[in-house]
PDB file of C-alpha atoms in Angstrom:
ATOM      1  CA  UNK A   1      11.324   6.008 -37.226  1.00 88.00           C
ATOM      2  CA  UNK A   2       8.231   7.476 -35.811  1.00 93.00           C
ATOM      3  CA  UNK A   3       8.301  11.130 -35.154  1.00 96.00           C
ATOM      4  CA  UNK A   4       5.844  13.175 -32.969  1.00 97.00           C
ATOM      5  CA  UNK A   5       5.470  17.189 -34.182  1.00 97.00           C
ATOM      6  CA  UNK A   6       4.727  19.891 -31.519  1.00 98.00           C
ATOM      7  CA  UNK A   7       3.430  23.217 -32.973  1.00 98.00           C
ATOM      8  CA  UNK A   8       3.941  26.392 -30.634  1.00 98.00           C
ATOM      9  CA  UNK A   9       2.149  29.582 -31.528  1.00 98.00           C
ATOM     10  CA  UNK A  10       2.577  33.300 -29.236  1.00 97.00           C
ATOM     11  CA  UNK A  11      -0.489  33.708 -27.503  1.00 97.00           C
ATOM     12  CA  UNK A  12      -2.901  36.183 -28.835  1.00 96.00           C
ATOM     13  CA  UNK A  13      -2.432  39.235 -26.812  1.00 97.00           C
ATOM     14  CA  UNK A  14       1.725  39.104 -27.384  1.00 97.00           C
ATOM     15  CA  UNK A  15       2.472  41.018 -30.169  1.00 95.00           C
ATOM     16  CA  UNK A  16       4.194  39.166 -33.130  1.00 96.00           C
ATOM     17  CA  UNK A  17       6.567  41.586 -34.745  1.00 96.00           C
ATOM     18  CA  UNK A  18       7.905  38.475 -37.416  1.00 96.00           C
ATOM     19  CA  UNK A  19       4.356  38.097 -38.314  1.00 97.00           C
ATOM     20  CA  UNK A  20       3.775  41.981 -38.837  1.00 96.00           C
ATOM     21  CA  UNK A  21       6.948  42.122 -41.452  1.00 97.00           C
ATOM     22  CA  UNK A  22       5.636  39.082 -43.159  1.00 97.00           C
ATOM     23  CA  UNK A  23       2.071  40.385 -43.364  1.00 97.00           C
ATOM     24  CA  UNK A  24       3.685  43.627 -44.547  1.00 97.00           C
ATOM     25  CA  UNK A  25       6.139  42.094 -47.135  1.00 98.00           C
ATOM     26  CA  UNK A  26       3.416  39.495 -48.889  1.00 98.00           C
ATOM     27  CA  UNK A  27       1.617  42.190 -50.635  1.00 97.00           C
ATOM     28  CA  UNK A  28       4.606  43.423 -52.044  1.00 97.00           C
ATOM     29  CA  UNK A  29       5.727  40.044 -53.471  1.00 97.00           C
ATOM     30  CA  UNK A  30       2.140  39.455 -54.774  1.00 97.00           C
ATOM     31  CA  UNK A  31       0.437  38.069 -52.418  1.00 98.00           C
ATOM     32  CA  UNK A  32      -2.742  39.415 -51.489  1.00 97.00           C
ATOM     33  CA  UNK A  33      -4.832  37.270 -49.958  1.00 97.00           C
ATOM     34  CA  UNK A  34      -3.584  37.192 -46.576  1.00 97.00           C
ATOM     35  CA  UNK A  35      -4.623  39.964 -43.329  1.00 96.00           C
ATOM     36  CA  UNK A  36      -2.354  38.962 -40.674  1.00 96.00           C
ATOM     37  CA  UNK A  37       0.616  36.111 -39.804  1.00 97.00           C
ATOM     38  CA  UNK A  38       1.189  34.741 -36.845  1.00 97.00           C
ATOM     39  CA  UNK A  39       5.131  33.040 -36.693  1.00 97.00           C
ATOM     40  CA  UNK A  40       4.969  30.113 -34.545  1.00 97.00           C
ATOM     41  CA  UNK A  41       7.440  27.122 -33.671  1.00 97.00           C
ATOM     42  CA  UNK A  42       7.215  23.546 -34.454  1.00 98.00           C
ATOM     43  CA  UNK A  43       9.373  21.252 -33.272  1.00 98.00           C
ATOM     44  CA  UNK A  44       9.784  17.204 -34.533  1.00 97.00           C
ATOM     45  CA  UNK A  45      10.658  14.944 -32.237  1.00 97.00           C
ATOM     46  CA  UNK A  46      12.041  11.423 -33.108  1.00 96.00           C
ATOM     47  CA  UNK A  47      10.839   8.355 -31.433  1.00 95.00           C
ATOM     48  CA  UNK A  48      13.203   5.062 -31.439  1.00 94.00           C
ATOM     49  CA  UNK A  49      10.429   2.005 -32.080  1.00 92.00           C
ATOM     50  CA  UNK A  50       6.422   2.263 -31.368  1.00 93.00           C
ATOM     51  CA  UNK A  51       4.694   5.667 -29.962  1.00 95.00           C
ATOM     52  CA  UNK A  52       2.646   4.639 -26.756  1.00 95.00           C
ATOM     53  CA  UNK A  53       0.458   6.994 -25.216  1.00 96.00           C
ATOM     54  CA  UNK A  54       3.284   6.851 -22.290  1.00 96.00           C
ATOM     55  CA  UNK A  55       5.596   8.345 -24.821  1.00 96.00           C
ATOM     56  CA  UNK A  56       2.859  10.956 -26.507  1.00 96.00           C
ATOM     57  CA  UNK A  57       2.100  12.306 -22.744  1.00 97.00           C
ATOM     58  CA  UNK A  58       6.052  13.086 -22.362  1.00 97.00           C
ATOM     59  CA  UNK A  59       6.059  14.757 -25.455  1.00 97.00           C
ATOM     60  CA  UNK A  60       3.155  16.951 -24.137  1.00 97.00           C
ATOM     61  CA  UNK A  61       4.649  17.354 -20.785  1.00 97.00           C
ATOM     62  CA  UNK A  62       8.014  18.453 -22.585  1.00 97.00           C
ATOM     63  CA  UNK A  63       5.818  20.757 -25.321  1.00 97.00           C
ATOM     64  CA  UNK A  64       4.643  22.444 -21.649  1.00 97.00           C
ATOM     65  CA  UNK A  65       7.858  22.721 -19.873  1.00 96.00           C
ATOM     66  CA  UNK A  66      10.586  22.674 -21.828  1.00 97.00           C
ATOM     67  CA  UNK A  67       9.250  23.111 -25.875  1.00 97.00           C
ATOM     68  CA  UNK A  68       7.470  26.149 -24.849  1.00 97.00           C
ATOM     69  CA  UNK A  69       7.629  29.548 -22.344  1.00 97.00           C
ATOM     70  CA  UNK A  70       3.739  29.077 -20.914  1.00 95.00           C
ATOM     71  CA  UNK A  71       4.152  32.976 -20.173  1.00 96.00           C
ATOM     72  CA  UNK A  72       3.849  33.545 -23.447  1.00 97.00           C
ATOM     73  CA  UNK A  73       3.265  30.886 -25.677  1.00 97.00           C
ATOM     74  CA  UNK A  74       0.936  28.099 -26.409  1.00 97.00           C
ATOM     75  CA  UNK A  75       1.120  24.458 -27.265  1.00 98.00           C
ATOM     76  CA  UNK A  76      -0.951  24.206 -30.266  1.00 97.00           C
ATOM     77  CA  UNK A  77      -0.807  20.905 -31.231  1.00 97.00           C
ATOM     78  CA  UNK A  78       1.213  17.226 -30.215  1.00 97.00           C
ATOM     79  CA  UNK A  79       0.704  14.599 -32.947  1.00 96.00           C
ATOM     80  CA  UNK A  80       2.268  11.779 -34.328  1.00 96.00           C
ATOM     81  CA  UNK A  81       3.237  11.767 -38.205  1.00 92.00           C
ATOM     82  CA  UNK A  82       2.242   8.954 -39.917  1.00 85.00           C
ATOM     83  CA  UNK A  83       5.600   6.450 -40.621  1.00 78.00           C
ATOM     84  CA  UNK A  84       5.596   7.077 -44.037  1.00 68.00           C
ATOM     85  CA  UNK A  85       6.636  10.825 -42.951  1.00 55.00           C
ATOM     86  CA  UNK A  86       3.534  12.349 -45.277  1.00 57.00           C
ATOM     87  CA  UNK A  87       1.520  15.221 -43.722  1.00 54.00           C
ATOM     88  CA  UNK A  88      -2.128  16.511 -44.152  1.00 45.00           C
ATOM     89  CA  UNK A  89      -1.347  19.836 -45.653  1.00 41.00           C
ATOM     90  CA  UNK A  90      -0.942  22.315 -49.142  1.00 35.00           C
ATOM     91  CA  UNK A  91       0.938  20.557 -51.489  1.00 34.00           C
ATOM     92  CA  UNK A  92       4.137  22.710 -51.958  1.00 34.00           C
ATOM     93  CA  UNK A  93       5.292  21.153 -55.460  1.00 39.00           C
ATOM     94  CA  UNK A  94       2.470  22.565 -57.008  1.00 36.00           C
ATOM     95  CA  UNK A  95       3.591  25.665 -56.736  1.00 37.00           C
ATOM     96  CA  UNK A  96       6.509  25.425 -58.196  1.00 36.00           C
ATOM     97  CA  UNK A  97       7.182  27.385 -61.288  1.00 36.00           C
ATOM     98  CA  UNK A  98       9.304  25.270 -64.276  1.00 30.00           C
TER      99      UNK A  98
END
């Protein structure tokens, strides 16, 4: 079944305090890289048969009024995941230790 992801992040002028422990705790573990986290929301929403445009705009409207508080969040992104469920991102198995 077709799924739709919303991503919610806190705008940028409320403070994060989950982000500021993660960004504090990653050196620690080793990981170095990184000056600052933000700790959003994402939400996956599953869609019985074809994803119209009718559909996609009531997942935005619901990403605005329901998904999110507009006061002090954002709606980042509303997408559609391709059916076979993969995702454009890091590939997490290869960073798995054996």
């Amino acid at each position: 079944m077709p799924r739709i992801v919303v991503d919610v992040m806190p705008k940028p002028e409320i403070l994060d305090p989950q982000g500021k422990a993660i960004v504090g705790a990653l050196p620690r573990l080793g990981f170095t890289a990184f000056s600052g986290v933000r700790q959003g929301k994402r939400f996956e929403l599953t869609v019985e048969g074809p994803v119209t445009e009718e559909i996609l705009e009531q997942a935005r409207n619901a990403a605005a009024t329901m998904l999110s508080n507009p006061v002090i969040e954002d709606v980042v992104n509303v997408e559609v995941l391709p059916e076979d469920g993969a995702e454009v991102r890091a590939d997490a198995d290869a960073a798995e230790v054996d």
